[in-house]
Amino acid sequence: MNLSPQDTLKRAAAIRALDFVLDGMKLGLGTGSTAEAFLEVLAPRVKGGLNITAVATSERTAEKARILGIPLTSLDQLAPLDLTIDGADEADRNLNLIKGAGGALLREKLVASSSTQMVVIADGSKLVRRLGKFPLPVEVVEFGHGTTARRIMSVSAALGYPGLAATLRMKDGAPFRTDGGNVIYDCAFKAIKNAVKLGKALSDIPGVVDHGLFVGLATALVIARKKGVEVIERKHTIRK
Ligand code: 5RP
């Protein structure tokens, strides 16, 4: 296997995350290239007799898991889950995250919030001091999405983020559609001052389905760098 340096780090984080997986566990499987690296290291364990059942957070992950022989079922069949393993676009040392570059933020949040543990795996480039340099994905219903986007901008201005650039995500010349059939606005907050406050304000806007701020969900962060793999664990888990 010829992996790029970044893919080698993603794989190292994925391998370390296997330590969290115990026989008999009910797992949530994240979306994205790092989450897929985890599927690749999990599959041989399953073939070797590890007994797990899983829920995928996207059609893309479900397809890959099926190809690799990882047993899948629905969230309703399996919840509550023991452990979700997922990637992130940004993570801070308090285990707050921005997710959703892969467009799976809604299912990812549903699955993570149904899990006792959420272990986030990433290469070192994802660890930040403050969230927001990566544009925050906000999933919006298609009906009136332009109006909802304007409301996102005005609510954000009132919270101290004036002139927010909210860009409709496109794919192949048309608005990108999530697995739930919604559209996404990528919102360039640049530096998020209070993730809880911003997340609540966004969730309160009619037409907003969800946003990519994951606060109080991750229980551990596995960060792989050239010099080694660091695991940052949360002492007190918050579960709603
Ligand atoms: C998908 C996500 C991904 O976890 C996130 O985009 C990270 O992806 P990658 O591991 O490919 O960098 O939130 O919705």
Coordinates of N, CA and C and ligand atoms in Angstrom, one line a residue:
M1 N 0.8 -1.2 0.0 CA 0.0 0.0 0.0 C 0.9 1.3 0.0
N2 N 0.6 2.2 -1.0 CA 1.5 3.4 -1.0 C 0.6 4.6 -0.6
L3 N 0.8 4.9 0.7 CA 0.0 6.0 1.3 C 0.8 7.3 1.3
S4 N 0.0 8.4 1.1 CA 0.7 9.8 1.3 C 1.0 10.0 2.8
P5 N 1.9 10.9 3.1 CA 2.2 11.2 4.5 C 0.9 11.4 5.3
Q6 N -0.1 12.2 4.8 CA -1.3 12.5 5.5 C -2.1 11.3 5.7
D7 N -2.2 10.5 4.7 CA -3.0 9.2 4.8 C -2.4 8.2 5.8
T8 N -1.1 8.3 5.8 CA -0.4 7.4 6.8 C -0.8 7.9 8.2
L9 N -0.9 9.2 8.5 CA -1.3 9.7 9.8 C -2.8 9.3 10.1
K10 N -3.6 9.4 9.1 CA -5.0 9.1 9.3 C -5.1 7.6 9.6
R11 N -4.3 6.8 9.0 CA -4.3 5.3 9.3 C -3.8 5.1 10.7
A12 N -2.8 5.8 11.1 CA -2.2 5.7 12.5 C -3.3 6.0 13.5
A13 N -4.1 7.1 13.3 CA -5.1 7.4 14.2 C -6.2 6.3 14.2
A14 N -6.5 5.8 13.1 CA -7.5 4.8 13.0 C -7.1 3.5 13.7
I15 N -5.8 3.2 13.6 CA -5.3 2.0 14.3 C -5.4 2.2 15.8
R16 N -5.0 3.4 16.3 CA -5.1 3.6 17.7 C -6.5 3.5 18.2
A17 N -7.5 4.0 17.4 CA -8.9 4.0 17.8 C -9.4 2.5 18.0
L18 N -8.8 1.6 17.3 CA -9.2 0.2 17.5 C -9.1 -0.2 19.0
D19 N -8.2 0.4 19.7 CA -8.1 0.1 21.2 C -9.4 0.3 21.9
F20 N -10.3 1.2 21.4 CA -11.5 1.6 22.1 C -12.6 0.5 21.8
V21 N -12.4 -0.3 20.8 CA -13.4 -1.2 20.3 C -13.3 -2.6 21.1
L22 N -14.4 -2.9 21.7 CA -14.5 -4.2 22.5 C -15.4 -5.1 21.8
D23 N -15.2 -6.4 22.0 CA -16.1 -7.5 21.5 C -17.5 -7.2 21.9
G24 N -18.5 -7.3 21.0 CA -19.9 -7.2 21.4 C -20.4 -5.8 21.2
M25 N -19.5 -4.8 20.9 CA -20.0 -3.4 20.9 C -20.9 -3.1 19.7
K26 N -21.7 -2.1 20.0 CA -22.6 -1.5 18.9 C -21.9 -0.2 18.5
L27 N -21.5 -0.1 17.3 CA -20.7 1.0 16.8 C -21.4 1.9 15.8
G28 N -21.0 3.2 15.9 CA -21.4 4.2 14.9 C -20.2 4.4 14.0
L29 N -20.4 4.4 12.7 CA -19.3 4.6 11.8 C -19.4 5.9 11.1
G30 N -18.4 6.8 11.2 CA -18.4 8.1 10.7 C -18.2 8.1 9.2
T31 N -18.1 9.4 8.7 CA -18.0 9.6 7.2 C -16.7 10.4 6.9
G32 N -16.1 10.1 5.8 CA -14.9 10.9 5.4 C -13.7 10.0 5.2
S33 N -12.6 10.5 4.8 CA -11.4 9.7 4.5 C -10.8 9.1 5.7
T34 N -10.8 9.8 6.9 CA -10.3 9.2 8.1 C -11.2 8.1 8.6
A35 N -12.5 8.4 8.6 CA -13.4 7.4 9.0 C -13.3 6.1 8.1
E36 N -13.0 6.3 6.9 CA -12.9 5.2 6.0 C -11.6 4.4 6.3
A37 N -10.6 5.2 6.7 CA -9.3 4.5 7.1 C -9.6 3.5 8.3
F38 N -10.6 4.0 9.2 CA -11.0 3.2 10.3 C -11.7 1.9 9.8
L39 N -12.6 2.1 8.9 CA -13.3 0.9 8.3 C -12.2 -0.2 7.8
E40 N -11.2 0.4 7.2 CA -10.2 -0.5 6.6 C -9.4 -1.3 7.6
V41 N -9.2 -0.7 8.8 CA -8.5 -1.4 9.8 C -9.4 -2.3 10.7
L42 N -10.7 -1.9 10.7 CA -11.7 -2.6 11.5 C -12.0 -4.0 10.8
A43 N -12.1 -3.9 9.5 CA -12.6 -5.0 8.7 C -11.8 -6.3 8.9
P44 N -10.5 -6.3 8.9 CA -9.8 -7.5 9.2 C -10.1 -8.1 10.6
R45 N -10.3 -7.2 11.6 CA -10.7 -7.7 12.9 C -12.0 -8.4 12.9
V46 N -12.9 -7.9 12.1 CA -14.3 -8.5 12.0 C -14.1 -9.8 11.3
K47 N -13.3 -9.9 10.3 CA -13.1 -11.2 9.6 C -12.4 -12.2 10.5
G48 N -11.6 -11.6 11.5 CA -10.9 -12.5 12.4 C -11.8 -12.9 13.6
G49 N -13.1 -12.5 13.6 CA -14.0 -13.0 14.7 C -14.5 -11.9 15.6
L50 N -14.0 -10.7 15.5 CA -14.5 -9.6 16.4 C -16.0 -9.4 16.1
N51 N -16.8 -9.5 17.2 CA -18.3 -9.4 17.1 C -18.7 -8.0 17.3
I52 N -19.0 -7.3 16.3 CA -19.6 -5.9 16.4 C -20.8 -5.8 15.4
T53 N -21.6 -4.8 15.7 CA -22.7 -4.4 14.7 C -22.6 -2.9 14.6
A54 N -22.9 -2.4 13.5 CA -22.6 -1.0 13.3 C -23.8 -0.3 12.5
V55 N -23.8 1.1 12.7 CA -24.7 2.0 12.0 C -23.8 2.9 11.2
A56 N -24.1 3.1 9.9 CA -23.3 4.0 9.1 C -23.9 5.4 9.1
T57 N -23.1 6.5 9.1 CA -23.6 7.9 9.1 C -23.8 8.4 7.7
S58 N -23.6 7.6 6.7 CA -23.9 8.1 5.3 C -24.0 6.9 4.4
E59 N -24.6 7.2 3.2 CA -24.7 6.1 2.2 C -23.3 5.7 1.8
R60 N -22.4 6.7 1.7 CA -21.0 6.4 1.2 C -20.4 5.4 2.2
T61 N -20.5 5.7 3.5 CA -19.9 4.8 4.5 C -20.6 3.5 4.5
A62 N -21.9 3.4 4.3 CA -22.6 2.2 4.3 C -22.1 1.3 3.2
E63 N -21.9 1.9 2.0 CA -21.5 1.1 0.8 C -20.1 0.5 1.1
K64 N -19.2 1.4 1.7 CA -17.8 0.9 1.9 C -17.8 -0.2 3.0
A65 N -18.7 0.0 4.0 CA -18.7 -1.0 5.1 C -19.2 -2.4 4.5
R66 N -20.2 -2.3 3.6 CA -20.8 -3.5 3.0 C -19.7 -4.2 2.2
I67 N -19.0 -3.5 1.4 CA -17.9 -4.1 0.6 C -16.9 -4.8 1.5
L68 N -16.6 -4.1 2.7 CA -15.6 -4.7 3.6 C -16.1 -5.8 4.5
G69 N -17.4 -6.1 4.4 CA -18.0 -7.1 5.2 C -18.2 -6.8 6.7
I70 N -18.5 -5.5 6.9 CA -18.8 -5.0 8.3 C -20.3 -5.0 8.5
P71 N -20.8 -5.8 9.5 CA -22.3 -5.9 9.6 C -23.0 -4.6 10.0
L72 N -24.0 -4.2 9.2 CA -24.7 -3.0 9.4 C -26.2 -3.2 9.8
T73 N -26.7 -2.3 10.5 CA -28.1 -2.2 10.7 C -28.5 -0.7 10.8
S74 N -29.8 -0.5 11.2 CA -30.2 0.9 11.3 C -30.0 1.4 12.7
L75 N -30.0 2.8 12.8 CA -29.9 3.4 14.1 C -31.0 3.0 15.1
D76 N -32.2 2.9 14.5 CA -33.4 2.5 15.3 C -33.3 1.1 15.9
Q77 N -32.6 0.2 15.1 CA -32.5 -1.2 15.5 C -31.4 -1.3 16.6
L78 N -30.4 -0.4 16.6 CA -29.2 -0.6 17.4 C -29.1 0.3 18.6
A79 N -29.6 1.5 18.5 CA -29.4 2.5 19.6 C -30.0 2.0 20.9
P80 N -29.3 2.4 22.0 CA -28.1 3.2 22.1 C -26.9 2.5 21.7
L81 N -25.9 3.2 21.2 CA -24.7 2.7 20.7 C -23.6 2.8 21.8
D82 N -22.6 1.9 21.7 CA -21.5 2.0 22.7 C -20.5 3.1 22.3
L83 N -20.2 3.1 21.0 CA -19.0 3.9 20.5 C -19.2 4.3 19.1
T84 N -19.0 5.6 18.8 CA -18.9 6.1 17.4 C -17.5 6.5 17.2
I85 N -17.0 6.2 16.0 CA -15.6 6.6 15.6 C -15.8 7.5 14.3
D86 N -15.3 8.7 14.4 CA -15.6 9.6 13.2 C -14.4 10.6 13.1
G87 N -14.3 11.2 11.9 CA -13.3 12.2 11.7 C -13.8 13.6 12.1
A88 N -13.1 14.6 11.8 CA -13.5 16.0 12.0 C -12.8 16.9 11.1
D89 N -13.3 18.1 10.8 CA -12.7 19.1 10.0 C -11.8 20.0 10.9
E90 N -12.2 20.2 12.1 CA -11.4 20.9 13.1 C -11.8 20.4 14.5
A91 N -10.8 20.4 15.4 CA -11.1 19.9 16.7 C -10.2 20.8 17.6
D92 N -10.7 21.2 18.8 CA -9.9 21.9 19.8 C -9.6 20.9 21.0
R93 N -8.8 21.4 21.9 CA -8.4 20.5 23.0 C -9.5 20.3 24.0
N94 N -10.6 21.1 23.9 CA -11.8 20.8 24.7 C -12.7 19.8 24.1
L95 N -12.3 19.3 22.9 CA -13.0 18.3 22.2 C -14.3 18.8 21.5
N96 N -14.2 20.1 21.2 CA -15.3 20.7 20.4 C -14.9 20.6 19.0
L97 N -15.8 20.4 18.1 CA -15.5 20.0 16.7 C -16.3 20.9 15.7
I98 N -15.7 21.0 14.5 CA -16.5 21.3 13.3 C -16.4 20.1 12.4
K99 N -17.6 19.7 12.0 CA -17.8 18.6 11.1 C -18.7 18.9 9.9
G100 N -18.6 18.1 8.9 CA -19.6 18.3 7.8 C -19.1 18.6 6.4
A101 N -17.7 18.6 6.3 CA -17.2 18.8 5.0 C -17.7 17.7 4.0
G102 N -17.9 16.5 4.6 CA -18.4 15.4 3.7 C -19.9 15.5 3.6
G103 N -20.6 16.4 4.2 CA -22.0 16.6 4.0 C -22.9 15.7 4.9
A104 N -22.2 15.0 5.8 CA -23.0 14.0 6.6 C -23.3 14.4 8.0
L105 N -23.2 15.7 8.3 CA -23.2 16.2 9.7 C -24.5 15.8 10.4
L106 N -25.6 15.8 9.8 CA -26.9 15.5 10.5 C -26.9 14.0 11.0
R107 N -26.6 13.1 10.1 CA -26.6 11.7 10.6 C -25.4 11.5 11.5
E108 N -24.3 12.2 11.3 CA -23.2 12.0 12.2 C -23.6 12.5 13.6
K109 N -24.3 13.6 13.7 CA -24.7 14.1 15.0 C -25.7 13.2 15.7
L110 N -26.7 12.7 14.8 CA -27.7 11.7 15.4 C -27.0 10.5 15.9
V111 N -26.0 10.0 15.2 CA -25.4 8.7 15.7 C -24.5 9.0 16.9
A112 N -23.7 10.1 16.8 CA -22.8 10.4 17.9 C -23.6 10.7 19.2
S113 N -24.7 11.4 19.1 CA -25.4 11.7 20.3 C -26.2 10.5 20.8
S114 N -26.2 9.4 20.0 CA -26.8 8.1 20.5 C -25.8 7.2 21.1
S115 N -24.5 7.7 21.2 CA -23.4 6.8 21.6 C -22.9 7.2 22.9
T116 N -22.5 6.2 23.7 CA -21.9 6.5 25.0 C -20.6 7.2 24.8
Q117 N -19.8 6.7 23.9 CA -18.5 7.4 23.6 C -18.5 7.8 22.1
M118 N -17.8 8.9 21.9 CA -17.5 9.3 20.5 C -15.9 9.6 20.4
V119 N -15.3 8.7 19.7 CA -13.8 8.9 19.5 C -13.6 9.5 18.1
V120 N -12.9 10.7 18.2 CA -12.6 11.4 16.9 C -11.2 11.1 16.5
I121 N -11.0 10.8 15.3 CA -9.7 10.4 14.7 C -9.3 11.5 13.7
A122 N -8.0 11.9 13.7 CA -7.6 12.9 12.8 C -6.1 13.0 12.7
D123 N -5.6 13.6 11.6 CA -4.2 13.9 11.6 C -4.0 15.3 12.2
G124 N -2.8 15.6 12.5 CA -2.5 16.8 13.3 C -3.0 18.1 12.7
S125 N -3.2 18.2 11.4 CA -3.7 19.4 10.8 C -5.1 19.8 11.3
K126 N -5.8 18.9 11.9 CA -7.2 19.2 12.3 C -7.3 19.8 13.7
L127 N -6.2 19.8 14.4 CA -6.2 20.3 15.8 C -5.9 21.8 15.8
V128 N -6.9 22.6 16.3 CA -6.8 24.0 16.3 C -6.9 24.6 17.7
R129 N -6.4 25.8 17.8 CA -6.6 26.5 19.1 C -8.0 27.0 19.2
R130 N -8.6 27.5 18.1 CA -9.9 28.1 18.1 C -10.7 27.6 16.9
L131 N -11.9 27.2 17.0 CA -12.7 26.7 15.9 C -13.1 27.9 15.0
G132 N -13.2 27.6 13.7 CA -13.8 28.6 12.8 C -13.1 29.0 11.6
K133 N -11.8 28.6 11.5 CA -11.1 28.9 10.3 C -11.7 28.1 9.2
F134 N -12.0 26.8 9.5 CA -12.7 26.0 8.5 C -14.2 26.4 8.5
P135 N -14.7 26.7 7.3 CA -16.1 27.2 7.2 C -17.1 26.2 7.8
L136 N -18.0 26.7 8.7 CA -18.9 25.8 9.4 C -20.1 25.4 8.4
P137 N -20.3 24.1 8.2 CA -21.4 23.7 7.4 C -22.7 23.8 8.1
V138 N -23.7 24.4 7.5 CA -25.0 24.5 8.1 C -26.0 23.9 7.1
E139 N -26.7 22.9 7.5 CA -27.6 22.1 6.7 C -29.0 22.8 6.7
V140 N -29.6 23.1 5.6 CA -30.8 23.9 5.5 C -31.8 23.2 4.6
V141 N -33.1 23.3 4.9 CA -34.1 22.7 4.0 C -34.0 23.5 2.6
E142 N -34.4 22.8 1.6 CA -34.3 23.4 0.2 C -35.3 24.5 0.1
F143 N -36.5 24.4 0.6 CA -37.5 25.4 0.4 C -37.0 26.7 1.1
G144 N -36.9 27.8 0.3 CA -36.6 29.1 0.8 C -35.2 29.1 1.4
H145 N -34.3 28.3 0.8 CA -32.9 28.3 1.4 C -32.2 29.6 1.4
G146 N -32.5 30.4 0.4 CA -31.8 31.7 0.3 C -32.2 32.6 1.4
T147 N -33.5 32.6 1.7 CA -34.1 33.3 2.8 C -33.5 32.9 4.2
T148 N -33.3 31.6 4.3 CA -32.7 31.0 5.5 C -31.3 31.5 5.6
A149 N -30.6 31.5 4.5 CA -29.2 31.9 4.5 C -29.1 33.4 5.0
R150 N -30.0 34.2 4.5 CA -29.9 35.6 4.9 C -30.2 35.7 6.4
R151 N -31.1 34.9 6.9 CA -31.3 34.9 8.4 C -30.1 34.4 9.1
I152 N -29.4 33.4 8.6 CA -28.2 33.0 9.2 C -27.2 34.2 9.4
M153 N -27.1 34.9 8.3 CA -26.2 36.1 8.3 C -26.6 37.1 9.3
S154 N -27.9 37.4 9.4 CA -28.4 38.5 10.3 C -28.2 38.0 11.8
V155 N -28.6 36.8 12.0 CA -28.4 36.2 13.4 C -26.9 36.3 13.8
S156 N -26.1 35.9 12.8 CA -24.6 35.9 13.1 C -24.1 37.3 13.4
A157 N -24.6 38.3 12.6 CA -24.2 39.6 12.8 C -24.5 40.1 14.2
A158 N -25.7 39.7 14.6 CA -26.2 40.1 16.0 C -25.3 39.5 17.1
L159 N -24.7 38.3 16.7 CA -23.8 37.6 17.7 C -22.4 38.1 17.6
G160 N -22.1 39.1 16.7 CA -20.7 39.6 16.7 C -19.9 39.0 15.5
Y161 N -20.6 38.5 14.5 CA -19.9 38.0 13.3 C -20.5 38.8 12.1
P162 N -20.1 40.1 11.9 CA -20.7 40.9 10.8 C -20.1 40.5 9.5
G163 N -21.0 40.6 8.4 CA -20.5 40.3 7.1 C -20.2 38.9 6.8
L164 N -20.9 38.0 7.5 CA -20.6 36.6 7.3 C -20.7 36.1 5.9
A165 N -19.7 35.4 5.4 CA -19.9 34.8 4.0 C -20.5 33.4 4.2
A166 N -21.7 33.3 3.7 CA -22.4 32.0 3.7 C -22.6 31.5 2.3
T167 N -21.8 30.5 1.9 CA -21.8 30.0 0.5 C -22.5 28.7 0.3
L168 N -23.4 28.8 -0.6 CA -24.2 27.5 -1.0 C -23.2 26.5 -1.5
R169 N -23.2 25.3 -0.9 CA -22.2 24.3 -1.5 C -22.8 23.7 -2.8
M170 N -21.9 23.6 -3.7 CA -22.2 23.1 -5.1 C -21.5 21.8 -5.4
K171 N -22.1 21.0 -6.2 CA -21.5 19.8 -6.7 C -21.9 19.6 -8.2
D172 N -21.0 19.4 -9.1 CA -21.3 19.2 -10.5 C -22.3 20.2 -11.0
G173 N -22.1 21.5 -10.7 CA -22.9 22.6 -11.2 C -24.3 22.8 -10.6
A174 N -24.6 22.0 -9.6 CA -25.9 22.1 -8.9 C -25.7 22.1 -7.4
P175 N -26.7 22.7 -6.6 CA -26.5 22.6 -5.2 C -26.3 21.2 -4.7
F176 N -25.3 21.0 -3.8 CA -25.0 19.7 -3.2 C -26.2 19.3 -2.4
R177 N -26.5 18.1 -2.4 CA -27.6 17.5 -1.6 C -27.1 16.5 -0.6
T178 N -27.6 16.7 0.6 CA -27.2 15.7 1.7 C -28.0 14.4 1.5
D179 N -27.6 13.4 2.2 CA -28.4 12.1 2.2 C -29.8 12.4 2.5
G180 N -30.1 13.4 3.3 CA -31.5 13.8 3.7 C -32.2 14.7 2.7
G181 N -31.5 15.0 1.6 CA -32.1 15.9 0.5 C -32.0 17.4 0.8
N182 N -31.3 17.8 1.8 CA -31.2 19.2 2.1 C -29.9 19.8 1.4
V183 N -29.8 21.1 1.5 CA -28.6 21.8 1.0 C -27.7 22.3 2.1
I184 N -26.5 22.7 1.8 CA -25.6 23.1 2.8 C -25.0 24.5 2.5
Y185 N -25.0 25.4 3.5 CA -24.3 26.7 3.4 C -23.0 26.5 4.2
D186 N -21.9 26.8 3.6 CA -20.6 26.8 4.3 C -20.3 28.3 4.8
C187 N -20.3 28.4 6.1 CA -20.3 29.8 6.7 C -18.9 30.1 7.3
A188 N -18.3 31.1 6.8 CA -16.9 31.5 7.2 C -16.9 32.4 8.4
F189 N -17.0 31.8 9.6 CA -17.0 32.5 10.8 C -15.6 33.0 11.2
K190 N -14.6 32.3 10.7 CA -13.2 32.7 10.9 C -12.7 32.3 12.3
A191 N -13.3 32.9 13.3 CA -12.9 32.6 14.7 C -14.2 32.5 15.5
I192 N -14.6 31.3 16.0 CA -15.8 31.2 16.8 C -15.5 31.5 18.2
K193 N -16.3 32.4 18.8 CA -16.0 32.9 20.2 C -16.6 32.0 21.2
N194 N -17.9 31.6 20.9 CA -18.7 30.8 21.9 C -19.5 29.8 21.1
A195 N -19.0 28.6 21.0 CA -19.6 27.6 20.1 C -21.0 27.2 20.6
V196 N -21.2 27.1 21.9 CA -22.5 26.8 22.4 C -23.5 27.8 22.0
K197 N -23.2 29.1 22.2 CA -24.1 30.2 21.9 C -24.4 30.2 20.4
L198 N -23.4 30.1 19.6 CA -23.6 30.1 18.2 C -24.4 28.9 17.7
G199 N -24.1 27.8 18.2 CA -24.8 26.6 17.8 C -26.3 26.7 18.1
K200 N -26.6 27.2 19.3 CA -28.0 27.3 19.7 C -28.7 28.3 18.8
A201 N -28.1 29.4 18.6 CA -28.7 30.5 17.7 C -29.0 30.0 16.3
L202 N -28.0 29.2 15.8 CA -28.3 28.6 14.4 C -29.4 27.6 14.4
S203 N -29.4 26.8 15.5 CA -30.5 25.8 15.5 C -31.9 26.4 15.7
D204 N -31.9 27.6 16.2 CA -33.3 28.2 16.4 C -33.8 28.9 15.1
I205 N -33.0 28.9 14.1 CA -33.5 29.6 12.8 C -34.4 28.6 12.1
P206 N -35.6 29.0 11.8 CA -36.5 28.1 11.0 C -35.8 27.8 9.6
G207 N -35.8 26.6 9.2 CA -35.2 26.1 8.0 C -33.8 25.5 8.2
V208 N -33.2 25.8 9.3 CA -31.9 25.2 9.6 C -32.2 23.8 10.2
V209 N -31.6 22.8 9.5 CA -31.8 21.4 10.0 C -30.8 21.1 11.1
D210 N -29.6 21.4 10.8 CA -28.5 21.2 11.8 C -27.2 22.0 11.4
H211 N -26.3 22.0 12.2 CA -25.0 22.6 11.9 C -23.8 21.7 12.3
G212 N -22.7 22.1 11.8 CA -21.5 21.2 12.1 C -20.8 21.4 13.4
L213 N -21.3 22.2 14.3 CA -20.7 22.4 15.6 C -21.0 21.2 16.5
F214 N -20.1 20.4 16.9 CA -20.3 19.3 17.8 C -19.7 19.7 19.1
V215 N -20.5 20.0 20.1 CA -20.0 20.4 21.4 C -20.5 19.4 22.5
G216 N -19.6 19.0 23.3 CA -20.0 18.0 24.3 C -20.3 16.6 23.8
L217 N -19.9 16.3 22.6 CA -20.2 15.0 22.1 C -19.0 14.1 22.1
A218 N -17.9 14.6 21.7 CA -16.7 13.7 21.6 C -16.2 13.4 23.0
T219 N -15.8 12.2 23.2 CA -15.2 11.8 24.5 C -13.7 11.6 24.5
A220 N -13.2 11.4 23.3 CA -11.8 11.3 23.1 C -11.4 11.8 21.7
L221 N -10.2 12.3 21.6 CA -9.7 12.8 20.3 C -8.3 12.1 20.1
V222 N -8.2 11.4 19.0 CA -7.0 10.7 18.7 C -6.3 11.5 17.5
I223 N -5.2 12.1 17.9 CA -4.5 13.0 16.9 C -3.2 12.3 16.5
A224 N -3.0 12.1 15.2 CA -1.8 11.5 14.8 C -0.9 12.5 14.1
R225 N 0.4 12.6 14.6 CA 1.4 13.4 14.0 C 2.6 12.6 13.7
K226 N 3.5 13.2 13.0 CA 4.8 12.5 12.6 C 5.5 12.0 13.9
K227 N 5.4 12.8 14.9 CA 6.1 12.4 16.1 C 5.4 11.4 17.0
G228 N 4.1 11.1 16.6 CA 3.4 10.1 17.4 C 1.9 10.4 17.5
V229 N 1.2 9.5 18.2 CA -0.2 9.6 18.3 C -0.6 10.1 19.7
E230 N -1.4 11.1 19.8 CA -1.8 11.7 21.1 C -3.3 11.4 21.3
V231 N -3.6 11.0 22.5 CA -5.1 10.8 22.8 C -5.5 11.8 23.9
I232 N -6.4 12.6 23.6 CA -7.0 13.6 24.6 C -8.3 13.1 25.0
E233 N -8.5 12.8 26.3 CA -9.8 12.3 26.7 C -10.6 13.3 27.5
R234 N -11.9 13.3 27.4 CA -12.7 14.1 28.2 C -13.0 13.4 29.5
K235 N -12.9 14.2 30.6 CA -13.0 13.7 31.9 C -14.5 13.4 32.2
H236 N -15.3 14.4 31.9 CA -16.8 14.3 32.2 C -17.6 14.4 30.9
T237 N -18.3 13.3 30.7 CA -19.1 13.3 29.5 C -20.4 14.0 29.7
I238 N -20.8 14.7 28.7 CA -22.1 15.4 28.7 C -23.0 14.7 27.7
R239 N -24.1 14.1 28.2 CA -25.0 13.5 27.2 C -26.4 14.0 27.5
K240 N -27.1 14.4 26.4 CA -28.5 14.9 26.6 C -29.4 13.7 26.5
Ligands
5RP1 C1 -18.1 14.4 7.1 C2 -17.2 14.8 8.2 C3 -15.8 14.3 8.2 O1 -15.6 13.6 9.3 C4 -14.9 15.4 8.1 O2 -15.1 16.2 6.9 C5 -13.4 14.9 8.0 O3 -13.2 14.3 6.8 P1 -11.8 13.7 6.4 O4 -11.4 12.6 7.4 O5 -11.9 13.2 5.0 O6 -10.8 14.9 6.5 O7 -17.6 15.6 9.0 O8 -19.4 15.0 7.1

